[in-house]
Amino acid sequence: MIPACPLAALPRGEAFRLDAVEPPIAVFHTDDGELYAVDDTCTHQDASLADGWLEGCEVECPLHASRFDLRTGQVDAPPAKLPVRTHGVVVEEGTVYVVPSGEAA
Amino acid sequence: MTTSSLPPSVIATLPGGYYTHENIFALEQARIFESMWFCVVRAADLAKPGAFRTVQVGRESVLVTRARDQSIRAFLNVCRHRGARIKTEESGEVRRAFQCPYHAWTYDLEGKLIAAPNLTKMPDIDRVEYGLVNVHVREWLGYVWVCLADEPEPFEEEVQGQVVSRLGDLDSIHNYGIESLEVARRIVYDVKANWKLIIENFMECYHCATIHPELVEVLPEFAEGLATQLYVGHGAEFGEGVEGFTVDGSPGADRIPGVSETQDRRYYGLTVRPLMFINLVPDHVVIHRIFPLAADHTVLECDWLFRADVVRSGRDLEPSIELFHRVNVQDFEACERCQPAMNSRAYARGGVLVPTEHHIAGFHEWVLDRLGTGQLGTGQPT
């Protein structure tokens, strides 16, 4: 479990790029109040999804408009073909933690 | 000076070369168009965030847009990476960002660099520092002015000051509520003539009786050839029996509410240097934005603005629009008639200004002063 940022620093509609891990992970706070974490790097070309546009449970890559479902990591719109990995998110005492996939919570 | 040999009635114009030489035009681009407040777009044309226009200001293409906070922004239309044009279209709308079509450097509507391939691996690239280059912006009368100078002159002095010196005060133009009027028609004129010929033509009325029969019917004092612009606060009065500022003297549209009694039944024409004309009549306003593209090529965008309720009523505004459209066509044909002769031996030292045109010499002095080329010489510019 890796601390990302204070929850207060991640308002709804915003994203946080956690680069303490490799590859980096993006944490999103949706307008509905949900928190999701996926690999930050678009699978099409090297771009940060945290710099992209969050709409509902999808993020759109800022470079070529590939869209990924934050719940599953699946591609909803090309040009990306491969999904991004999803990761767990935990909030404890006001801090957002990321649980990288494959790691027990 | 050749002026010493001229008869006292006349004053020399600029030599013909000032209207054709690329070096003069380049100086004008740098020291006039890129140094002064330049009226570029109607703010309402940028209806919502992401709507944009590209305009030519001197040597620069400028991208004008509306940001998320509804403010108007303007940038040099150049990607900071390898210099590609961000937008080549004249107008359009982006959803969220401006993206360079070459390597996909992506800028938000405030110009900040927000994404680029591999950008996260270059944490030393400051996203504001490498954002689009901002240019100064002002909104007034529902229009957007930009200034490419690092430190613009105060807008109040450079632009509004000209209106005050022509009309006497700013209230006189605010009476027309130009920002709340709507564009009923826009006509773009592509004119094969130097921008100065177009300005000079607008400044004098010596030609009116010859080339503007319809206008002189409506404004009989124009037949005398006096430039109304010379008299502070003076507007040319409609002729007896003329009911409106229309091609046939028929009634115009509903009067603009703020127009005062002294402004009723009068026409006011203003030149706002460097590149704008404002024409005020009781029921509408005609505004020319002027874009010099080359020494012998100028594009004008002319807007006819009426009350919003008049435009939406579907009422026939053709007689109103047709009058100034004809004036425009007549004027620009005259300018295009002059342009080829600017290279003639017969005009190497220029022509002459008759007394009703003497004030144009003030425009020439202003141009020379801006260019820093000194006194008007006798021969061709070098």
PDB file of N, CA and C in Angstrom, chain B residues 25-26 28-30 32-41 52-64 74-78 85 87-91 135 144-148 190 195 274-275 289-295 297-301:
ATOM      1  N   PHE B  25       6.537  47.989 -46.483  1.00  0.00           N
ATOM      2  CA  PHE B  25       5.458  47.186 -45.883  1.00  0.00           C
ATOM      3  C   PHE B  25       5.974  46.421 -44.657  1.00  0.00           C
ATOM      4  N   ALA B  26       7.200  45.907 -44.757  1.00  0.00           N
ATOM      5  CA  ALA B  26       7.768  45.176 -43.617  1.00  0.00           C
ATOM      6  C   ALA B  26       7.927  46.098 -42.405  1.00  0.00           C
ATOM      7  N   GLU B  28       6.076  48.724 -41.826  1.00  0.00           N
ATOM      8  CA  GLU B  28       4.715  48.986 -41.331  1.00  0.00           C
ATOM      9  C   GLU B  28       4.221  47.822 -40.488  1.00  0.00           C
ATOM     10  N   GLN B  29       4.536  46.598 -40.920  1.00  0.00           N
ATOM     11  CA  GLN B  29       4.124  45.434 -40.132  1.00  0.00           C
ATOM     12  C   GLN B  29       4.723  45.496 -38.730  1.00  0.00           C
ATOM     13  N   ALA B  30       6.033  45.786 -38.674  1.00  0.00           N
ATOM     14  CA  ALA B  30       6.729  45.765 -37.385  1.00  0.00           C
ATOM     15  C   ALA B  30       6.334  46.955 -36.521  1.00  0.00           C
ATOM     16  N   ILE B  32       3.848  49.368 -36.963  1.00  0.00           N
ATOM     17  CA  ILE B  32       2.459  49.817 -36.833  1.00  0.00           C
ATOM     18  C   ILE B  32       1.581  48.623 -36.425  1.00  0.00           C
ATOM     19  N   PHE B  33       1.454  47.626 -37.325  1.00  0.00           N
ATOM     20  CA  PHE B  33       0.470  46.557 -37.066  1.00  0.00           C
ATOM     21  C   PHE B  33       0.842  45.720 -35.845  1.00  0.00           C
ATOM     22  N   GLU B  34       2.136  45.472 -35.643  1.00  0.00           N
ATOM     23  CA  GLU B  34       2.551  44.629 -34.509  1.00  0.00           C
ATOM     24  C   GLU B  34       2.876  45.453 -33.269  1.00  0.00           C
ATOM     25  N   SER B  35       2.675  46.738 -33.337  1.00  0.00           N
ATOM     26  CA  SER B  35       3.028  47.589 -32.194  1.00  0.00           C
ATOM     27  C   SER B  35       1.825  48.270 -31.567  1.00  0.00           C
ATOM     28  N   MET B  36       0.714  48.298 -32.296  1.00  0.00           N
ATOM     29  CA  MET B  36      -0.446  49.052 -31.809  1.00  0.00           C
ATOM     30  C   MET B  36      -1.607  48.101 -31.501  1.00  0.00           C
ATOM     31  N   TRP B  37      -2.617  48.624 -30.827  1.00  0.00           N
ATOM     32  CA  TRP B  37      -3.854  47.868 -30.607  1.00  0.00           C
ATOM     33  C   TRP B  37      -4.550  47.680 -31.950  1.00  0.00           C
ATOM     34  N   PHE B  38      -4.899  46.455 -32.267  1.00  0.00           N
ATOM     35  CA  PHE B  38      -5.381  46.061 -33.591  1.00  0.00           C
ATOM     36  C   PHE B  38      -6.723  45.355 -33.385  1.00  0.00           C
ATOM     37  N   CYS B  39      -7.798  45.891 -33.966  1.00  0.00           N
ATOM     38  CA  CYS B  39      -9.133  45.292 -33.793  1.00  0.00           C
ATOM     39  C   CYS B  39      -9.249  44.059 -34.687  1.00  0.00           C
ATOM     40  N   VAL B  40      -9.490  42.897 -34.083  1.00  0.00           N
ATOM     41  CA  VAL B  40      -9.402  41.662 -34.865  1.00  0.00           C
ATOM     42  C   VAL B  40     -10.713  40.894 -35.040  1.00  0.00           C
ATOM     43  N   VAL B  41     -11.506  40.744 -33.977  1.00  0.00           N
ATOM     44  CA  VAL B  41     -12.722  39.933 -34.132  1.00  0.00           C
ATOM     45  C   VAL B  41     -13.880  40.506 -33.325  1.00  0.00           C
ATOM     46  N   PHE B  52     -12.708  29.566 -31.837  1.00  0.00           N
ATOM     47  CA  PHE B  52     -11.507  30.338 -32.139  1.00  0.00           C
ATOM     48  C   PHE B  52     -11.572  30.984 -33.521  1.00  0.00           C
ATOM     49  N   ARG B  53     -10.734  32.007 -33.691  1.00  0.00           N
ATOM     50  CA  ARG B  53     -10.485  32.633 -34.995  1.00  0.00           C
ATOM     51  C   ARG B  53      -8.976  32.768 -35.128  1.00  0.00           C
ATOM     52  N   THR B  54      -8.493  32.657 -36.351  1.00  0.00           N
ATOM     53  CA  THR B  54      -7.107  33.016 -36.606  1.00  0.00           C
ATOM     54  C   THR B  54      -7.109  34.275 -37.462  1.00  0.00           C
ATOM     55  N   VAL B  55      -6.237  35.196 -37.126  1.00  0.00           N
ATOM     56  CA  VAL B  55      -6.179  36.468 -37.854  1.00  0.00           C
ATOM     57  C   VAL B  55      -4.720  36.832 -38.120  1.00  0.00           C
ATOM     58  N   GLN B  56      -4.513  37.556 -39.204  1.00  0.00           N
ATOM     59  CA  GLN B  56      -3.164  37.980 -39.557  1.00  0.00           C
ATOM     60  C   GLN B  56      -2.918  39.381 -38.999  1.00  0.00           C
ATOM     61  N   VAL B  57      -1.955  39.484 -38.106  1.00  0.00           N
ATOM     62  CA  VAL B  57      -1.603  40.780 -37.506  1.00  0.00           C
ATOM     63  C   VAL B  57      -0.136  41.032 -37.839  1.00  0.00           C
ATOM     64  N   GLY B  58       0.100  41.891 -38.814  1.00  0.00           N
ATOM     65  CA  GLY B  58       1.470  42.083 -39.274  1.00  0.00           C
ATOM     66  C   GLY B  58       1.989  40.783 -39.856  1.00  0.00           C
ATOM     67  N   ARG B  59       3.174  40.367 -39.373  1.00  0.00           N
ATOM     68  CA  ARG B  59       3.753  39.118 -39.885  1.00  0.00           C
ATOM     69  C   ARG B  59       3.267  37.900 -39.133  1.00  0.00           C
ATOM     70  N   GLU B  60       2.479  38.113 -38.088  1.00  0.00           N
ATOM     71  CA  GLU B  60       2.090  37.013 -37.202  1.00  0.00           C
ATOM     72  C   GLU B  60       0.665  36.530 -37.448  1.00  0.00           C
ATOM     73  N   SER B  61       0.485  35.214 -37.355  1.00  0.00           N
ATOM     74  CA  SER B  61      -0.854  34.651 -37.264  1.00  0.00           C
ATOM     75  C   SER B  61      -1.201  34.600 -35.780  1.00  0.00           C
ATOM     76  N   VAL B  62      -2.368  35.115 -35.441  1.00  0.00           N
ATOM     77  CA  VAL B  62      -2.780  35.162 -34.035  1.00  0.00           C
ATOM     78  C   VAL B  62      -4.031  34.305 -33.857  1.00  0.00           C
ATOM     79  N   LEU B  63      -4.009  33.480 -32.819  1.00  0.00           N
ATOM     80  CA  LEU B  63      -5.114  32.587 -32.496  1.00  0.00           C
ATOM     81  C   LEU B  63      -5.899  33.243 -31.357  1.00  0.00           C
ATOM     82  N   VAL B  64      -7.165  33.567 -31.625  1.00  0.00           N
ATOM     83  CA  VAL B  64      -7.994  34.240 -30.623  1.00  0.00           C
ATOM     84  C   VAL B  64      -9.084  33.271 -30.190  1.00  0.00           C
ATOM     85  N   ALA B  74      -5.629  35.449 -26.481  1.00  0.00           N
ATOM     86  CA  ALA B  74      -5.016  35.451 -27.818  1.00  0.00           C
ATOM     87  C   ALA B  74      -3.569  34.997 -27.699  1.00  0.00           C
ATOM     88  N   PHE B  75      -3.144  34.191 -28.664  1.00  0.00           N
ATOM     89  CA  PHE B  75      -1.799  33.611 -28.658  1.00  0.00           C
ATOM     90  C   PHE B  75      -1.197  33.716 -30.054  1.00  0.00           C
ATOM     91  N   LEU B  76       0.115  33.727 -30.106  1.00  0.00           N
ATOM     92  CA  LEU B  76       0.759  33.521 -31.394  1.00  0.00           C
ATOM     93  C   LEU B  76       0.468  32.078 -31.805  1.00  0.00           C
ATOM     94  N   ASN B  77       0.092  31.918 -33.064  1.00  0.00           N
ATOM     95  CA  ASN B  77      -0.405  30.636 -33.569  1.00  0.00           C
ATOM     96  C   ASN B  77       0.768  29.731 -33.969  1.00  0.00           C
ATOM     97  N   VAL B  78       1.645  29.466 -32.998  1.00  0.00           N
ATOM     98  CA  VAL B  78       2.895  28.757 -33.272  1.00  0.00           C
ATOM     99  C   VAL B  78       3.164  27.751 -32.156  1.00  0.00           C
ATOM    100  N   ARG B  85       2.208  25.629 -37.278  1.00  0.00           N
ATOM    101  CA  ARG B  85       0.964  26.359 -37.050  1.00  0.00           C
ATOM    102  C   ARG B  85       0.025  25.465 -36.255  1.00  0.00           C
ATOM    103  N   LYS B  87      -3.293  26.159 -35.698  1.00  0.00           N
ATOM    104  CA  LYS B  87      -4.543  26.135 -36.456  1.00  0.00           C
ATOM    105  C   LYS B  87      -4.335  26.836 -37.790  1.00  0.00           C
ATOM    106  N   THR B  88      -4.726  26.152 -38.865  1.00  0.00           N
ATOM    107  CA  THR B  88      -4.630  26.800 -40.179  1.00  0.00           C
ATOM    108  C   THR B  88      -6.002  27.280 -40.644  1.00  0.00           C
ATOM    109  N   GLU B  89      -7.076  26.797 -40.005  1.00  0.00           N
ATOM    110  CA  GLU B  89      -8.415  27.239 -40.379  1.00  0.00           C
ATOM    111  C   GLU B  89      -8.626  28.681 -39.931  1.00  0.00           C
ATOM    112  N   GLU B  90      -9.517  29.379 -40.630  1.00  0.00           N
ATOM    113  CA  GLU B  90      -9.822  30.759 -40.263  1.00  0.00           C
ATOM    114  C   GLU B  90     -10.661  30.810 -38.989  1.00  0.00           C
ATOM    115  N   SER B  91     -11.496  29.797 -38.789  1.00  0.00           N
ATOM    116  CA  SER B  91     -12.311  29.767 -37.575  1.00  0.00           C
ATOM    117  C   SER B  91     -12.705  28.328 -37.293  1.00  0.00           C
ATOM    118  N   VAL B 135      -0.617  37.119 -26.247  1.00  0.00           N
ATOM    119  CA  VAL B 135      -0.568  38.529 -26.642  1.00  0.00           C
ATOM    120  C   VAL B 135      -1.664  39.278 -25.877  1.00  0.00           C
ATOM    121  N   VAL B 144     -12.812  42.659 -30.158  1.00  0.00           N
ATOM    122  CA  VAL B 144     -11.589  42.260 -29.484  1.00  0.00           C
ATOM    123  C   VAL B 144     -10.408  42.916 -30.191  1.00  0.00           C
ATOM    124  N   TRP B 145      -9.612  43.620 -29.423  1.00  0.00           N
ATOM    125  CA  TRP B 145      -8.355  44.175 -29.918  1.00  0.00           C
ATOM    126  C   TRP B 145      -7.208  43.331 -29.359  1.00  0.00           C
ATOM    127  N   VAL B 146      -6.175  43.139 -30.153  1.00  0.00           N
ATOM    128  CA  VAL B 146      -4.962  42.527 -29.620  1.00  0.00           C
ATOM    129  C   VAL B 146      -3.809  43.504 -29.826  1.00  0.00           C
ATOM    130  N   CYS B 147      -2.786  43.341 -29.010  1.00  0.00           N
ATOM    131  CA  CYS B 147      -1.581  44.142 -29.206  1.00  0.00           C
ATOM    132  C   CYS B 147      -0.379  43.224 -29.036  1.00  0.00           C
ATOM    133  N   LEU B 148       0.466  43.185 -30.061  1.00  0.00           N
ATOM    134  CA  LEU B 148       1.617  42.292 -30.047  1.00  0.00           C
ATOM    135  C   LEU B 148       2.848  42.925 -29.410  1.00  0.00           C
ATOM    136  N   ASP B 190     -11.918  41.464 -50.589  1.00  0.00           N
ATOM    137  CA  ASP B 190     -10.522  41.174 -50.892  1.00  0.00           C
ATOM    138  C   ASP B 190     -10.057  42.253 -51.866  1.00  0.00           C
ATOM    139  N   TRP B 195      -2.999  49.154 -47.973  1.00  0.00           N
ATOM    140  CA  TRP B 195      -3.904  49.573 -46.893  1.00  0.00           C
ATOM    141  C   TRP B 195      -4.013  51.084 -46.755  1.00  0.00           C
ATOM    142  N   PRO B 274      -4.740  51.882 -36.072  1.00  0.00           N
ATOM    143  CA  PRO B 274      -4.282  51.877 -37.448  1.00  0.00           C
ATOM    144  C   PRO B 274      -5.280  51.350 -38.469  1.00  0.00           C
ATOM    145  N   LEU B 275      -6.225  50.491 -38.106  1.00  0.00           N
ATOM    146  CA  LEU B 275      -6.898  49.699 -39.134  1.00  0.00           C
ATOM    147  C   LEU B 275      -8.369  49.447 -38.844  1.00  0.00           C
ATOM    148  N   ARG B 289     -13.031  46.099 -40.175  1.00  0.00           N
ATOM    149  CA  ARG B 289     -11.726  45.685 -39.659  1.00  0.00           C
ATOM    150  C   ARG B 289     -10.840  45.418 -40.863  1.00  0.00           C
ATOM    151  N   ILE B 290      -9.631  45.924 -40.820  1.00  0.00           N
ATOM    152  CA  ILE B 290      -8.785  45.939 -42.012  1.00  0.00           C
ATOM    153  C   ILE B 290      -7.528  45.114 -41.750  1.00  0.00           C
ATOM    154  N   PHE B 291      -7.254  44.178 -42.648  1.00  0.00           N
ATOM    155  CA  PHE B 291      -6.108  43.273 -42.476  1.00  0.00           C
ATOM    156  C   PHE B 291      -5.165  43.389 -43.671  1.00  0.00           C
ATOM    157  N   PRO B 292      -4.087  44.133 -43.537  1.00  0.00           N
ATOM    158  CA  PRO B 292      -3.123  44.221 -44.639  1.00  0.00           C
ATOM    159  C   PRO B 292      -2.337  42.906 -44.742  1.00  0.00           C
ATOM    160  N   LEU B 293      -2.343  42.297 -45.919  1.00  0.00           N
ATOM    161  CA  LEU B 293      -1.660  41.013 -46.104  1.00  0.00           C
ATOM    162  C   LEU B 293      -0.376  41.157 -46.905  1.00  0.00           C
ATOM    163  N   ALA B 294      -0.328  42.162 -47.755  1.00  0.00           N
ATOM    164  CA  ALA B 294       0.877  42.442 -48.546  1.00  0.00           C
ATOM    165  C   ALA B 294       0.809  43.907 -48.943  1.00  0.00           C
ATOM    166  N   ALA B 295       1.894  44.398 -49.530  1.00  0.00           N
ATOM    167  CA  ALA B 295       1.921  45.819 -49.909  1.00  0.00           C
ATOM    168  C   ALA B 295       0.755  46.161 -50.837  1.00  0.00           C
ATOM    169  N   HIS B 297      -2.149  44.162 -51.131  1.00  0.00           N
ATOM    170  CA  HIS B 297      -3.276  43.254 -50.856  1.00  0.00           C
ATOM    171  C   HIS B 297      -3.800  43.461 -49.443  1.00  0.00           C
ATOM    172  N   THR B 298      -5.083  43.770 -49.350  1.00  0.00           N
ATOM    173  CA  THR B 298      -5.707  44.061 -48.060  1.00  0.00           C
ATOM    174  C   THR B 298      -7.065  43.366 -48.014  1.00  0.00           C
ATOM    175  N   VAL B 299      -7.365  42.747 -46.893  1.00  0.00           N
ATOM    176  CA  VAL B 299      -8.691  42.151 -46.717  1.00  0.00           C
ATOM    177  C   VAL B 299      -9.447  42.969 -45.673  1.00  0.00           C
ATOM    178  N   LEU B 300     -10.706  43.279 -45.975  1.00  0.00           N
ATOM    179  CA  LEU B 300     -11.548  43.998 -45.020  1.00  0.00           C
ATOM    180  C   LEU B 300     -12.728  43.119 -44.642  1.00  0.00           C
ATOM    181  N   GLU B 301     -12.999  43.053 -43.363  1.00  0.00           N
ATOM    182  CA  GLU B 301     -14.217  42.400 -42.886  1.00  0.00           C
ATOM    183  C   GLU B 301     -15.139  43.503 -42.409  1.00  0.00           C
TER     184      GLU B 301
END
